[in-house]
XYZ file of C-alpha atoms in Angstrom:
433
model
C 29.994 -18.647 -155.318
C 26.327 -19.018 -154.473
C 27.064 -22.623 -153.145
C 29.430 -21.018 -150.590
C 26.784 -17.855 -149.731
C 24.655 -20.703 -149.602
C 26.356 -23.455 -147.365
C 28.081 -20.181 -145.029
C 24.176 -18.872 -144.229
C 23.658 -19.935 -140.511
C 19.983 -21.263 -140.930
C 19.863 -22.092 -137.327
C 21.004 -19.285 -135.546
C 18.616 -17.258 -138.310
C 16.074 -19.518 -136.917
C 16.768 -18.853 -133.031
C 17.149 -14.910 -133.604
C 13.672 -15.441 -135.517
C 12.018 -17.281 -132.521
C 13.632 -14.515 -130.077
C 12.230 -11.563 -132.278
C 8.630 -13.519 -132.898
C 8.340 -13.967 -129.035
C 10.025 -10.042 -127.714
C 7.065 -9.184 -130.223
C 4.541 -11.360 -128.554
C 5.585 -10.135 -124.824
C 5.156 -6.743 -125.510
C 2.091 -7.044 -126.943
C 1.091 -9.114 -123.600
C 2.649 -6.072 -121.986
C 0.634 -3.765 -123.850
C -2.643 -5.389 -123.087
C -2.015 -5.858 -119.263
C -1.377 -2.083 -118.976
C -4.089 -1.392 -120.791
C -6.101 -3.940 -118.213
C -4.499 -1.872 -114.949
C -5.578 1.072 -116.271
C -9.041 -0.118 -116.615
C -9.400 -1.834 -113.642
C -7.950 1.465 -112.016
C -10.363 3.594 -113.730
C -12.795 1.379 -111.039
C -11.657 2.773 -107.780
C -14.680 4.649 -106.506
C -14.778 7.272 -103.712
C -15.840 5.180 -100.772
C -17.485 7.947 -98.172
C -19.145 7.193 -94.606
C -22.773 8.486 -93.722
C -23.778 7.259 -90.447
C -22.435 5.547 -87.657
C -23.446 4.337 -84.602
C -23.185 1.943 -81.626
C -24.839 0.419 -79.027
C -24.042 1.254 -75.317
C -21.106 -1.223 -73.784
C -21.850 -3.563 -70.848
C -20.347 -4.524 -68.370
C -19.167 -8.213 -68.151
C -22.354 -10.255 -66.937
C -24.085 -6.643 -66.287
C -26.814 -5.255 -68.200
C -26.807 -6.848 -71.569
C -25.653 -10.905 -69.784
C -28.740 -12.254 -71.727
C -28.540 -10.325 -75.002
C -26.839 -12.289 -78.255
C -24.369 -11.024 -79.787
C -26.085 -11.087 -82.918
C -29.163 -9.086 -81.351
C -26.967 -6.246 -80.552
C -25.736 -6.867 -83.917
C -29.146 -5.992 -85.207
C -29.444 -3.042 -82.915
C -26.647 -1.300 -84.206
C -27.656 -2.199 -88.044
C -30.900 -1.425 -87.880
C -29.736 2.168 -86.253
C -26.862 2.753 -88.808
C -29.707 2.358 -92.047
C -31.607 4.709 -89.742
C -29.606 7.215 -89.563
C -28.210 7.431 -93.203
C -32.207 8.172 -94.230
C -31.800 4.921 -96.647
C -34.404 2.289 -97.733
C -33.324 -1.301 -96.249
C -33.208 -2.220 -99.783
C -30.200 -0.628 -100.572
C -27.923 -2.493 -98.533
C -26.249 -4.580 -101.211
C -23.943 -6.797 -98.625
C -23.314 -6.999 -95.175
C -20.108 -7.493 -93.258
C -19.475 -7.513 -89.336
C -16.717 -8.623 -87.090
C -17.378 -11.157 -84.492
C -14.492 -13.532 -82.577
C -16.191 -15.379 -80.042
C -18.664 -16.993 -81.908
C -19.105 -20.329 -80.459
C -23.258 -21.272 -79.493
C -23.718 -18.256 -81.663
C -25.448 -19.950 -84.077
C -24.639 -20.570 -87.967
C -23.793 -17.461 -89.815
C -23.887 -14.768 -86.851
C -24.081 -11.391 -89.672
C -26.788 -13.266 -91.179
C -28.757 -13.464 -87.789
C -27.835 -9.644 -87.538
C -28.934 -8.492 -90.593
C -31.938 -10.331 -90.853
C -32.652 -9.023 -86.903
C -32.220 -5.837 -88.136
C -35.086 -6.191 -91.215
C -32.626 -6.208 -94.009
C -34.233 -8.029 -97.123
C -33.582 -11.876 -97.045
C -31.718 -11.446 -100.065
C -28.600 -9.311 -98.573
C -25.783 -11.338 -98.273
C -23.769 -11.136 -95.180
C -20.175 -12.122 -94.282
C -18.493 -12.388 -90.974
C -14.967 -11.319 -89.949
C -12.720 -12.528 -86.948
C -9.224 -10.766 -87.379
C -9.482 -10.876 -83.081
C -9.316 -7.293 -81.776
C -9.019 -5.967 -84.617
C -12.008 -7.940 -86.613
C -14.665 -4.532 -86.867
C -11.697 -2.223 -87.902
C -10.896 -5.103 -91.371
C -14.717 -5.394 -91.363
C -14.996 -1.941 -92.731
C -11.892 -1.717 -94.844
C -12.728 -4.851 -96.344
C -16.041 -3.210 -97.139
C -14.594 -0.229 -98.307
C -12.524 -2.563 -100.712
C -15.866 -3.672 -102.693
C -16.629 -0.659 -102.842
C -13.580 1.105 -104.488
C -13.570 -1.999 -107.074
C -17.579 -1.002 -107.781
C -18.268 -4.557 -107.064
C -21.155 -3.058 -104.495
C -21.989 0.615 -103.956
C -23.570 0.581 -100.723
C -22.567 -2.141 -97.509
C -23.320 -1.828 -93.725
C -20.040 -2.982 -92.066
C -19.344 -3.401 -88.239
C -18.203 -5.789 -85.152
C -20.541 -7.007 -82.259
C -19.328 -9.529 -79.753
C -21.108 -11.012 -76.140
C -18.382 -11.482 -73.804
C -21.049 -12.569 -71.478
C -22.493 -15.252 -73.075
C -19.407 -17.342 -74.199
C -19.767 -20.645 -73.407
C -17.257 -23.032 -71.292
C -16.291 -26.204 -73.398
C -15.408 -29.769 -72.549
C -13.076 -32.156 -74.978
C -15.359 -34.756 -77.660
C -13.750 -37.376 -75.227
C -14.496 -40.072 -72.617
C -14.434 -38.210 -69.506
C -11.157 -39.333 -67.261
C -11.999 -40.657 -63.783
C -12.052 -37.791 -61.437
C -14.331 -34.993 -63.821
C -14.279 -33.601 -67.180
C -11.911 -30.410 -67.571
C -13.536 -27.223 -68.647
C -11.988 -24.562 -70.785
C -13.096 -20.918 -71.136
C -13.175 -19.891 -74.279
C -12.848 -16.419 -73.803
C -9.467 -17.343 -72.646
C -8.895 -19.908 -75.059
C -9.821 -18.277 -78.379
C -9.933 -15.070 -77.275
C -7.175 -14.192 -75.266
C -4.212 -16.499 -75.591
C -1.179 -16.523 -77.566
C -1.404 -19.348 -78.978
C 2.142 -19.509 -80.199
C 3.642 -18.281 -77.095
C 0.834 -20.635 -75.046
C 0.256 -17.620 -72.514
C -2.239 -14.902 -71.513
C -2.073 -11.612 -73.898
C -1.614 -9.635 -71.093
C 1.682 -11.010 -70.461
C 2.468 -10.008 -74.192
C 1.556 -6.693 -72.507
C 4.398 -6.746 -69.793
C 7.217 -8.276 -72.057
C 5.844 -4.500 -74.001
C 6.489 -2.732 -70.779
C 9.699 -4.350 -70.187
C 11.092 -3.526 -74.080
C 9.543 -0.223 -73.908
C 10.804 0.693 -70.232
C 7.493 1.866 -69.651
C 6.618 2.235 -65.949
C 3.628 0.578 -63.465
C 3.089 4.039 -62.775
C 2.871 5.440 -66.415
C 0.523 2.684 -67.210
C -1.674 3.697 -63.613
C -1.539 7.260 -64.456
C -2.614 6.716 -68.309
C -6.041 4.045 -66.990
C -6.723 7.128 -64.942
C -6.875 9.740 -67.318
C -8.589 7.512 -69.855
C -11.492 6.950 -66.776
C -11.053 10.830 -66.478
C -11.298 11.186 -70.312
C -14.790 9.191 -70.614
C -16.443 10.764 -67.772
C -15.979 14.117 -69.033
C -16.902 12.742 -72.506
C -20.002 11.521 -71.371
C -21.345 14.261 -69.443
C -20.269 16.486 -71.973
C -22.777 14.822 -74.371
C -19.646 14.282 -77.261
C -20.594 10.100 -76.393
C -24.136 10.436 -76.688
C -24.554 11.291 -80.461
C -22.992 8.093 -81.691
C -25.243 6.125 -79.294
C -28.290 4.395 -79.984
C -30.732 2.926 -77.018
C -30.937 -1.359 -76.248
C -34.181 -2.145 -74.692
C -34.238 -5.787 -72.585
C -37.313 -6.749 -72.136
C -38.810 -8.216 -68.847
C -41.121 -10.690 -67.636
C -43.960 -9.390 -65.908
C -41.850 -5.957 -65.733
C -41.520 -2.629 -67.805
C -38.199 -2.975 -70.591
C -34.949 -1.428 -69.392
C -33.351 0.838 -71.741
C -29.565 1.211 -71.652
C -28.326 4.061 -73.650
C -24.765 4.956 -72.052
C -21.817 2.899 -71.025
C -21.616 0.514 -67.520
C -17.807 0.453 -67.023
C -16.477 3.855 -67.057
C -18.227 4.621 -63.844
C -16.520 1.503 -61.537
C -13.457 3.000 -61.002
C -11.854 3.909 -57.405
C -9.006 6.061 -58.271
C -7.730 5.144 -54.962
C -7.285 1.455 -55.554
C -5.603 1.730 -58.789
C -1.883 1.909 -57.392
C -2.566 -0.482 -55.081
C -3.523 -3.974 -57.047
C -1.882 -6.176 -57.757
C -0.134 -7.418 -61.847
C -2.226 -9.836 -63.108
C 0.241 -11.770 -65.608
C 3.201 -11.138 -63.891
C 4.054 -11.769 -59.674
C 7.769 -10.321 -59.457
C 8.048 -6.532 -61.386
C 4.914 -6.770 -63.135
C 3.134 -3.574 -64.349
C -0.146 -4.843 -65.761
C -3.306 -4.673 -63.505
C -6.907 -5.032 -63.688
C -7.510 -1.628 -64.150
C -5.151 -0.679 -66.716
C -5.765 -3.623 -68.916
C -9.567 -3.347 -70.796
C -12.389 -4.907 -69.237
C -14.707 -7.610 -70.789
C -17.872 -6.483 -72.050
C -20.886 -6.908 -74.727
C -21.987 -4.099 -77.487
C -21.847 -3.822 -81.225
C -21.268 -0.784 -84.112
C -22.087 -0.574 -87.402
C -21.231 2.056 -89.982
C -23.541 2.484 -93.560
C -20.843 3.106 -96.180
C -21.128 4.068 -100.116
C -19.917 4.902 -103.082
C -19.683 9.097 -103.452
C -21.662 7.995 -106.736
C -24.614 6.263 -104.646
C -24.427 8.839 -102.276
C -25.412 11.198 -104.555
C -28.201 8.976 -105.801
C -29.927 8.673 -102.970
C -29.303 12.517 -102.102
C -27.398 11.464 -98.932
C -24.471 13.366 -97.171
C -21.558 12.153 -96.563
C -20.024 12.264 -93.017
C -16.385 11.393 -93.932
C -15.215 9.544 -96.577
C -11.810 6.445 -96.662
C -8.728 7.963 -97.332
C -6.614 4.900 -96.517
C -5.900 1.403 -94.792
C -3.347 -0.947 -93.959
C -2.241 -3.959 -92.253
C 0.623 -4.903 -90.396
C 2.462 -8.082 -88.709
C 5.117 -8.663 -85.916
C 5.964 -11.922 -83.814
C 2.803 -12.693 -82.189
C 4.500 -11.778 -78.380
C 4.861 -8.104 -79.749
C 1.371 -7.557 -80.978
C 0.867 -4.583 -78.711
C 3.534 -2.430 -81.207
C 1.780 -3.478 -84.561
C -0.099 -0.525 -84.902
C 3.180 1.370 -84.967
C 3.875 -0.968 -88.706
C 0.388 -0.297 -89.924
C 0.676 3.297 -89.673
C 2.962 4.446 -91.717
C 1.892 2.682 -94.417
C -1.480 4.007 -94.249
C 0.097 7.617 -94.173
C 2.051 6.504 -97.009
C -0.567 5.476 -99.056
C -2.154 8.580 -98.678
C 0.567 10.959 -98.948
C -0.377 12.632 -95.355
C 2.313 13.242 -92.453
C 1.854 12.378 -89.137
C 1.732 15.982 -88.019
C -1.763 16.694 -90.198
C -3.466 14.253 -87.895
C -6.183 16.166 -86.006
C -7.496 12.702 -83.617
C -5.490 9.679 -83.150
C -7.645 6.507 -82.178
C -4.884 3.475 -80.630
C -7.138 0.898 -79.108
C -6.867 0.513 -75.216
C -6.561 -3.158 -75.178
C -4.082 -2.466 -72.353
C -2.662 0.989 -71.254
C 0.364 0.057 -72.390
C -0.535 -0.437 -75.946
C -1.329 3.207 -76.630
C 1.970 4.495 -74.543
C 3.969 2.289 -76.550
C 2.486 3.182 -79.806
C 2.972 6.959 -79.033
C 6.031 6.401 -78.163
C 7.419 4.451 -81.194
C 5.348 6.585 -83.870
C 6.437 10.080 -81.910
C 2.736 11.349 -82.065
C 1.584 13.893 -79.438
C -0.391 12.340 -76.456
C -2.824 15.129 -76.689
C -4.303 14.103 -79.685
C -4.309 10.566 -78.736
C -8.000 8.878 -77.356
C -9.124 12.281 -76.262
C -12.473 11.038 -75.335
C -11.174 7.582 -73.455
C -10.724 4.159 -74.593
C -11.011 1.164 -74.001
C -9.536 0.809 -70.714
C -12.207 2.867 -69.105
C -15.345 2.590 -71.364
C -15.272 -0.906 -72.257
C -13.879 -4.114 -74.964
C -16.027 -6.046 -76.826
C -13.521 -7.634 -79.188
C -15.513 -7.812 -81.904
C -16.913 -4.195 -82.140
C -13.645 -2.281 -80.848
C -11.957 -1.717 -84.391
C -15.211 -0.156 -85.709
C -16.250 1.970 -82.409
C -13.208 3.616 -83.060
C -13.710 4.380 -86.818
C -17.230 5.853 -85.814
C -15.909 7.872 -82.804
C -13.423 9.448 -85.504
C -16.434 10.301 -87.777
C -18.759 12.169 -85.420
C -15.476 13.700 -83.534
C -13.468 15.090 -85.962
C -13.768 18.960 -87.791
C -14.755 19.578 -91.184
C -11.306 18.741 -93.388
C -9.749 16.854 -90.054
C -7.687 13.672 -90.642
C -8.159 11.182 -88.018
C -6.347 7.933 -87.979
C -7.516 4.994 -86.092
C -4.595 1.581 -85.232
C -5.845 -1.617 -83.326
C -3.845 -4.111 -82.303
C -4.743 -8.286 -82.521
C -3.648 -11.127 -81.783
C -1.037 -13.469 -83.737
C 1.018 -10.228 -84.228
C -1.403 -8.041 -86.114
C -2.684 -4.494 -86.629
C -5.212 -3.015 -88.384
C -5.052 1.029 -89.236
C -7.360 3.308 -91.281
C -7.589 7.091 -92.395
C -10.621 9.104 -92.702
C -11.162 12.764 -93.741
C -14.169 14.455 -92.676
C -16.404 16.563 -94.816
């Protein structure tokens, strides 16, 4: 009897349920521990809060600022951001700034800033180039550290010198006849790579999908102009503003402390030029597209826990961000992917936003947007864009951000979308205090 219990025992299935058991026991205690881990790591998301911001003015393409670096204005706009949140230099703990164009630059172009600026040689500095939207990922990527408590207080920014990109040749033997030259603002700044085409005619296949009119786009350039001027003379631009002096030989330094393009306009000319990127139909002109221009922004940001260490107050703090991606001939409509999943994230509808910011790279951007996100036009780039006052690639995504922090009411949601090139979008929520 016990030879048949015996021989009738299945060993090996005994030995596979064994194995099973032994390793469900194992994974769950992997399971276990990895919670565990999230919930730590969690526990590390600090309160990441704004407490200055600032820019320099925007010049005009070859205008005032044709023989001022990139990374100079860069420094400008650091060294005025530390300023103004009442911090010693030494607490910057890292450095991060968006800049496309960098070619003759230099190496390292944040590093030049920051050091410019009188930052300690020890601050580390990283730059950015996410194309339009490169100062806008500057700061969330920023805000990132931040949340993880990796640093608890970064400077974080674009600049960019339209002016002073260089024309390039090929590393080649030069063909009978010449060399050929190549912009690169064109070339890395504003072509579609994929597509091998201007951006701006990414624009008009916009207008076309959107059915949005030469005459909506005219009307919308004009009101941003309108928008600016008002904005200016009001005095709302002037706060976020800090001075660039150029020095002179043998003469006194000129000091630039507003914006050159908003006041080139002739409102009469407007309906009458001619599309740029397309000859039959096309809607896209030289006024409303953006201009080319120079300037930089930076923005001090912290932990809520370092702001209370150094007794500073916040401005606003970083309620959300998000990215987005479409084929790279629709990057005009990206920002209408990113937002959502910013207001998502943070649990807010469209309808509590108090200030929209959708970049002007081309009037057609913003209609577009508005129209795809159903937002009302009223709350959208009340104080111009960049149509009308000016954009520097580099610096657009975080002049926005700090227009939003000096603009909005106490408890006001603003939320800021840029568009870039390859398809991409960049959007971020603030809340003022």
């Amino acid at each position: 009897m016990l030879r048949l219990c015996y021989s009738e025992f299945d060993f090996k299935g005994a030995v596979v349920r064994f194995e099973t058991t032994r390793k469900r026991i194992q994974e769950d205690r992997r399971l276990r521990m990895y919670g565990r881990e999230i919930e730590r790591v969690a526990s590390f998301k600090f309160l990441v809060v704004i407490v200055s911001a600032v820019r320099t003015p925007m010049g005009s393409f070859k205008g005032s600022f044709s023989t001022v670096p990139a990374t100079k204005l860069g420094s400008i706009a650091i060294k005025g951001a530390v300023e103004k949140a009442g911090i010693p230099v030494e607490e910057v703990k890292e450095v991060y700034m968006g800049n496309v164009l960098q070619a003759g630059e230099g190496q390292a172009p944040t590093r030049q800033a920051l050091l410019g600026a009188g930052l300690p040689l020890s601050t580390p500095a990283t730059t950015i180039n996410k194309v339009c939207a490169s100062g806008m990922k500057s700061i969330m990527m920023a805000a990132q550290s931040l949340m993880c408590g990796h640093q608890d207080v970064m400077v974080a920014g674009g600049m960019e010198s339209m002016s002073q990109v260089p024309y390039v040749m090929a590393r080649e033997a030069p063909p009978y006849g010449g060399v050929k030259m190549e912009d690169l603002i064109v070339k890395d700044g504003l072509t579609d790579v994929y597509n091998k085409f201007h951006m701006g005619s990414c624009a008009e296949n916009t207008a076309k999908n959107s059915s949005i009119s030469r005459e909506e786009q005219d009307a919308f350039a004009i009101n941003s102009y309108s928008r600016s001027k008002a904005a200016w003379e009001s005095g709302v631009l002037a706060k976020e503003v800090v001075p660039v002096s150029i020095s002179q030989k043998g003469k006194p330094d000129i000091v630039v402390k507003e914006d050159e393009e908003y006041k080139k306009v002739d409102f009469s000319k407007v309906p009458k030029l001619r599309a740029v990127f397309q000859k039959e139909n096309g809607t896209v002109t030289a006024a409303n597209a953006s201009t080319l221009n120079d300037g930089a922004a930076a923005l001090v940001l912290m932990t809520a826990d370092a702001a209370k260490r150094l007794n500073v107050t916040p401005l606003a703090k970083i309620v959300a961000f998000a990215d987005a991606a479409v084929a790279p001939i629709d990057f005009p409509i990206a920002p209408a992917f990113a937002v959502p999943k910013v207001l998502k994230a943070a649990s807010v509808k469209k309808e509590d936003i108090a200030m929209w910011e959708i970049n002007e790279a081309f009037s057609v951007v913003v209609l577009a947007n508005i129209k795809m996100l159903d937002i009302d036009p009223d709350k959208v780039n009340i104080n111009g864009g960049a149509v009308s006052l000016g954009h520097p690639i580099g610096m657009s995504g975080a002049r926005i951000v700090g227009h939003m922090v000096h603009n909005l009411k106490s408890g006001q949601y603003g939320l800021a979308g840029i568009c870039n090139g390859g398809g991409g979008a960049s959007s971020i929520l603030i809340q003022k205090y």
